[in-house]
Amino acid sequence: MTNLALRHEDDEEERRRLGERLREARKYLGLKQEEVAAYLKIPRTGLTDIENGQRRVEAIELTRLARLYRQSVGYFTGEDQASSSLPADVAHLARRVADLSAQDREELGRFADYLRARSGGGQG
Amino acid sequence: MTNLALRHEDDEEERRRLGERLREARKYLGLKQEEVAAYLKIPRTGLTDIENGQRRVEAIELTRLARLYRQSVGYFTGEDQASSSLPADVAHLARRVADLSAQDREELGRFADYLRARSGGGQG
DNA sequence: CCTTGCATGTCGGAATATCCGACACTATAT
DNA sequence: ATATAGTGTCGGATATTCCGACATGCAAGG
């Protein structure tokens, strides 16, 4: 089996997980592939392939599926939902920062980097 | 310009918006198309097309771009326009700050106050 | 057991999109 | 004007999606 199907094996696993989440969400709502495919205006077999991780999902398609399935886009992509919504005090800080000039914001960003480095924490 | 390029004119507008957000986020970080394209393992001209709304963005590609650009996936799809009414760069700054300790955030808040006072800007 | 119906999976060729190099365009700098 | 950097655009080769036809799996009924 060569790469007649999908280019990167790297993506294979992630695509499969995405497809599984989409299938779960569809079944949870009791919808048929045919119905969802019609909603997306793609062939039914296209949705079959999506749910089996054998076809790419366009960002716009995912957005519409998320609306249909009443979930966030981040849920399907596996995005960390905790980090998706900011902690309360960070949101507060953001509001305090919103009326600063762009230049001051940049300086504040550098200071944030400094703090992160000093504490040795943080992510790349 | 017929639809030799992309099938649905419906999606054209949404794709353009997505591309614009992606371009803004890239420029905000001072990255070149070439660098981001290498990160995604797609040709540079592919990213050109994406940012001009002339090429589909796969959900997985968007997920990786969101990580690189330190934004939520929903930000690019337009999902959280309602939830976060903050300017893009402020939201980005907040994200950068989210992994700091509470103590560091407090210190950062004081620094924000200092900047505001120094610039003679807005109110607390 | 044999059908029937329904939902989903699979195959192949046609239709469509992406890739990728080559070149064009626009600044900026010398 | 020349050189460089970053980005846009074109065309043919390559890869993916579409779409119909057929296959599979499963459940209910005769």
Coordinates of C-alpha atoms (C1' of nucleotides) in Angstrom, one line a residue:
Chain A
M1 CA 0.0 0.0 0.0
T2 CA 1.7 3.1 -1.2
N3 CA 0.6 6.7 -0.8
L4 CA -2.2 6.3 -3.3
A5 CA -4.6 7.4 -0.6
L6 CA -3.2 10.2 1.5
R7 CA 0.1 12.0 1.4
H8 CA 1.5 12.1 4.9
E9 CA 1.4 9.2 7.3
D10 CA 1.9 11.8 9.9
D11 CA -1.6 13.0 9.5
E12 CA -3.2 9.6 9.3
E13 CA -3.6 9.2 13.0
E14 CA -4.9 12.7 13.6
R15 CA -7.3 12.3 10.7
R16 CA -8.7 9.1 12.1
R17 CA -9.3 10.7 15.5
L18 CA -11.0 13.6 13.8
G19 CA -13.2 11.2 11.8
E20 CA -14.1 9.2 14.8
R21 CA -15.2 12.3 16.7
L22 CA -17.3 13.4 13.8
R23 CA -18.9 10.0 13.5
E24 CA -19.7 9.9 17.2
A25 CA -21.3 13.4 17.1
R26 CA -23.4 12.4 14.1
K27 CA -24.6 9.2 15.7
Y28 CA -25.3 11.0 18.9
L29 CA -27.8 13.1 17.0
G30 CA -29.2 10.1 15.2
L31 CA -28.3 11.4 11.7
K32 CA -27.5 9.4 8.7
Q33 CA -24.4 10.0 6.5
E34 CA -26.7 10.8 3.7
E35 CA -28.3 13.6 5.6
V36 CA -25.1 15.2 6.8
A37 CA -23.5 14.9 3.4
A38 CA -26.5 16.7 1.9
Y39 CA -26.1 19.4 4.5
L40 CA -22.5 19.8 3.5
K41 CA -23.2 19.4 -0.2
I42 CA -20.7 16.6 -0.6
P43 CA -21.3 13.0 -1.7
R44 CA -22.3 10.5 0.9
T45 CA -19.3 8.4 0.2
G46 CA -17.2 11.5 0.9
L47 CA -18.5 11.6 4.4
T48 CA -17.9 7.9 4.7
D49 CA -14.3 8.6 3.9
I50 CA -14.1 11.5 6.3
E51 CA -15.3 9.5 9.2
N52 CA -12.9 6.7 8.3
G53 CA -10.0 9.2 8.1
Q54 CA -9.6 8.6 4.4
R55 CA -10.4 12.1 3.2
R56 CA -9.3 15.5 4.2
V57 CA -11.7 17.8 6.0
E58 CA -11.7 21.3 4.9
A59 CA -11.7 24.0 7.7
I60 CA -14.9 25.4 6.4
E61 CA -16.5 22.0 6.3
L62 CA -15.5 21.4 9.9
T63 CA -16.9 24.7 10.9
R64 CA -20.3 23.8 9.4
L65 CA -20.2 20.3 11.0
A66 CA -19.4 21.9 14.3
R67 CA -22.5 24.0 14.0
L68 CA -24.6 21.1 12.9
Y69 CA -23.4 18.9 15.7
R70 CA -23.6 21.7 18.2
Q71 CA -20.0 21.5 19.3
S72 CA -17.0 23.8 19.2
V73 CA -14.5 23.4 16.3
G74 CA -11.8 22.9 18.9
Y75 CA -13.6 19.8 20.2
F76 CA -13.2 18.0 16.9
T77 CA -9.6 19.1 16.3
G78 CA -8.7 17.9 19.8
E79 CA -7.7 21.4 20.8
D80 CA -7.2 21.8 24.5
Q81 CA -10.5 23.3 25.5
A82 CA -9.2 24.6 28.8
S83 CA -6.6 26.7 27.0
S84 CA -9.2 27.7 24.5
S85 CA -11.1 29.7 26.9
L86 CA -8.9 32.0 29.0
P87 CA -8.8 31.8 32.8
A88 CA -10.8 34.5 34.4
D89 CA -7.9 36.5 35.7
V90 CA -6.2 36.4 32.3
A91 CA -9.3 37.7 30.7
H92 CA -9.3 40.5 33.2
L93 CA -5.7 41.3 32.4
A94 CA -6.5 41.3 28.8
R95 CA -9.2 44.0 29.4
R96 CA -6.7 46.1 31.4
V97 CA -4.3 45.8 28.5
A98 CA -6.8 46.6 25.7
D99 CA -6.5 50.4 26.0
L100 CA -2.7 50.4 25.8
S101 CA -1.0 51.4 22.6
A102 CA 0.3 48.8 20.3
Q103 CA 3.8 49.7 21.2
D104 CA 3.1 49.3 24.9
R105 CA 1.4 46.0 24.3
E106 CA 4.6 44.8 22.5
E107 CA 6.6 45.9 25.5
L108 CA 4.3 44.1 27.8
G109 CA 4.6 41.0 25.7
R110 CA 8.4 41.1 26.1
F111 CA 8.0 41.5 29.8
A112 CA 5.7 38.5 29.8
D113 CA 8.4 36.5 28.0
Y114 CA 10.9 37.7 30.6
L115 CA 8.6 36.5 33.4
R116 CA 8.2 33.2 31.8
A117 CA 11.9 32.7 31.4
R118 CA 12.6 33.8 34.9
S119 CA 10.1 31.3 36.3
G120 CA 11.3 28.6 34.0
G121 CA 7.8 27.7 33.1
G122 CA 5.7 27.9 30.0
Q123 CA 5.5 26.1 26.7
G124 CA 7.1 26.7 23.4
Chain B
M1 CA -12.5 34.4 -13.1
T2 CA -14.7 31.4 -13.4
N3 CA -15.0 28.6 -11.0
L4 CA -12.2 26.7 -12.5
A5 CA -10.4 27.1 -9.2
L6 CA -12.9 26.4 -6.4
R7 CA -16.2 24.8 -6.7
H8 CA -18.6 26.7 -4.5
E9 CA -18.9 30.4 -4.7
D10 CA -20.6 30.1 -1.3
D11 CA -17.4 29.3 0.3
E12 CA -15.4 32.0 -1.4
E13 CA -16.2 34.7 1.0
E14 CA -15.6 32.6 4.1
R15 CA -12.3 31.3 2.6
R16 CA -11.2 34.9 2.1
R17 CA -11.9 35.8 5.6
L18 CA -10.1 32.8 6.9
G19 CA -7.1 33.6 4.8
E20 CA -7.0 37.1 5.9
R21 CA -7.0 36.1 9.6
L22 CA -4.2 33.7 8.9
R23 CA -2.2 36.3 7.1
E24 CA -2.7 38.8 9.9
A25 CA -1.6 36.3 12.5
R26 CA 1.5 35.4 10.5
K27 CA 2.5 39.0 10.1
Y28 CA 1.9 39.7 13.7
L29 CA 4.5 37.2 14.5
G30 CA 6.8 38.5 11.8
L31 CA 7.0 35.2 10.0
K32 CA 7.5 34.8 6.2
Q33 CA 5.3 32.6 4.1
E34 CA 8.3 30.4 3.4
E35 CA 8.8 29.7 7.1
V36 CA 5.2 28.9 7.8
A37 CA 4.9 26.8 4.7
A38 CA 7.9 24.8 5.7
Y39 CA 6.4 24.3 9.1
L40 CA 3.2 22.9 7.5
K41 CA 5.2 21.0 4.8
I42 CA 3.3 22.6 2.0
P43 CA 4.8 24.7 -0.9
R44 CA 5.2 28.4 -0.2
T45 CA 2.8 29.2 -3.1
G46 CA 0.3 27.0 -1.4
L47 CA 0.3 29.4 1.6
T48 CA 0.1 32.3 -0.7
D49 CA -3.1 30.8 -2.1
I50 CA -4.5 30.0 1.3
E51 CA -4.0 33.6 2.5
N52 CA -5.7 34.8 -0.6
G53 CA -8.6 32.5 -0.2
Q54 CA -7.7 30.5 -3.3
R55 CA -6.9 27.2 -1.7
R56 CA -8.7 25.0 0.8
V57 CA -7.3 24.8 4.3
E58 CA -7.5 21.4 5.8
A59 CA -8.7 21.1 9.4
I60 CA -5.4 19.6 10.5
E61 CA -3.5 22.3 8.8
L62 CA -5.6 24.9 10.6
T63 CA -5.0 23.1 13.9
R64 CA -1.3 23.4 13.4
L65 CA -1.4 27.0 12.3
A66 CA -3.5 27.8 15.3
R67 CA -0.8 26.3 17.5
L68 CA 2.0 28.1 15.6
Y69 CA 0.2 31.4 15.8
R70 CA -0.9 30.9 19.4
Q71 CA -4.6 31.4 18.7
S72 CA -7.6 29.1 19.1
V73 CA -8.9 27.3 16.1
G74 CA -12.2 29.0 16.6
Y75 CA -10.6 32.4 16.2
F76 CA -9.7 31.6 12.6
T77 CA -13.0 30.0 11.7
G78 CA -14.8 33.0 13.1
E79 CA -16.3 30.9 15.9
D80 CA -15.4 33.0 18.9
Q81 CA -15.9 36.4 17.4
A82 CA -18.9 36.8 19.8
S83 CA -17.2 35.4 22.9
S84 CA -14.1 37.5 22.8
S85 CA -14.6 41.0 21.8
L86 CA -11.0 41.9 22.2
P87 CA -8.7 43.0 19.4
A88 CA -6.7 40.2 17.8
D89 CA -3.4 41.2 19.2
V90 CA -4.8 41.6 22.7
A91 CA -6.3 38.1 22.5
H92 CA -2.9 36.9 21.3
L93 CA -1.1 38.6 24.2
A94 CA -3.6 37.1 26.7
R95 CA -2.8 33.7 25.2
R96 CA 0.9 34.3 25.7
V97 CA 0.3 35.2 29.2
A98 CA -2.0 32.3 30.1
D99 CA 0.8 30.0 31.0
L100 CA 2.4 32.3 33.5
S101 CA 1.9 31.8 37.3
A102 CA -0.7 33.8 39.1
Q103 CA 2.0 35.8 40.8
D104 CA 3.7 36.6 37.5
R105 CA 0.4 37.7 36.0
E106 CA -0.1 40.0 38.9
E107 CA 3.3 41.5 38.3
L108 CA 2.5 41.8 34.7
G109 CA -0.7 43.6 35.5
R110 CA 1.2 46.1 37.6
F111 CA 3.5 46.6 34.7
A112 CA 0.5 47.2 32.4
D113 CA -0.7 49.9 34.8
Y114 CA 2.8 51.5 34.7
L115 CA 2.8 51.6 31.0
R116 CA -0.7 53.2 30.9
A117 CA 0.4 55.8 33.4
R118 CA 3.6 56.5 31.5
S119 CA 1.7 57.0 28.2
G120 CA -0.9 59.2 30.0
G121 CA -3.5 57.0 28.4
G122 CA -6.8 55.5 29.5
Q123 CA -8.4 54.9 32.8
G124 CA -8.0 51.9 35.2
Chain C
dC1 C1' -32.9 -20.4 4.8
dC2 C1' -34.0 -16.7 1.7
dT3 C1' -35.5 -12.4 0.9
dT4 C1' -36.1 -7.3 1.6
dG5 C1' -34.7 -2.9 3.3
dC6 C1' -31.5 0.2 5.2
dA7 C1' -27.1 2.1 6.4
dT8 C1' -22.5 2.0 5.4
dG9 C1' -18.1 0.5 2.9
dT10 C1' -15.3 -0.1 -1.5
dC11 C1' -13.9 0.2 -6.2
dG12 C1' -12.6 2.7 -10.7
dG13 C1' -12.5 6.3 -13.9
dA14 C1' -13.8 11.1 -14.7
dA15 C1' -13.6 15.7 -12.7
dT16 C1' -11.2 18.8 -9.9
dA17 C1' -7.6 20.6 -6.8
dT18 C1' -2.9 20.8 -5.3
dC19 C1' 2.0 20.9 -6.2
dC20 C1' 6.1 23.1 -7.8
dG21 C1' 9.2 25.4 -10.7
dA22 C1' 9.7 29.5 -13.4
dC23 C1' 8.8 34.1 -13.8
dA24 C1' 6.6 38.8 -12.6
dC25 C1' 5.8 42.4 -9.4
dT26 C1' 6.7 45.7 -5.6
dA27 C1' 9.3 47.6 -2.2
dT28 C1' 13.9 48.8 -0.1
dA29 C1' 18.7 49.7 -0.3
dT30 C1' 23.2 50.6 -2.6
Chain D
dA1 C1' 20.1 50.8 -12.5
dT2 C1' 21.2 46.6 -9.9
dA3 C1' 20.5 43.6 -6.2
dT4 C1' 17.7 41.5 -2.7
dA5 C1' 13.6 40.0 -0.1
dG6 C1' 8.9 38.9 0.1
dT7 C1' 4.9 37.8 -2.3
dG8 C1' 1.8 36.9 -6.5
dT9 C1' 0.7 34.2 -10.8
dC10 C1' 0.9 31.0 -14.5
dG11 C1' 0.9 26.1 -16.5
dG12 C1' 1.5 21.3 -16.7
dA13 C1' 2.4 17.2 -13.8
dT14 C1' 0.7 14.9 -9.9
dA15 C1' -2.6 13.9 -6.3
dT16 C1' -7.3 14.0 -4.4
dT17 C1' -12.2 14.1 -4.6
dC18 C1' -16.4 13.1 -6.9
dC19 C1' -20.0 9.9 -8.2
dG20 C1' -22.2 5.8 -9.7
dA21 C1' -22.3 0.9 -9.2
dC22 C1' -21.7 -2.7 -6.5
dA23 C1' -20.5 -5.2 -2.0
dT24 C1' -21.1 -5.9 2.9
dG25 C1' -23.5 -6.2 7.4
dC26 C1' -27.4 -6.3 10.0
dA27 C1' -32.2 -6.8 11.4
dA28 C1' -37.1 -8.2 10.6
dG29 C1' -40.4 -11.2 8.4
dG30 C1' -42.0 -15.1 5.6

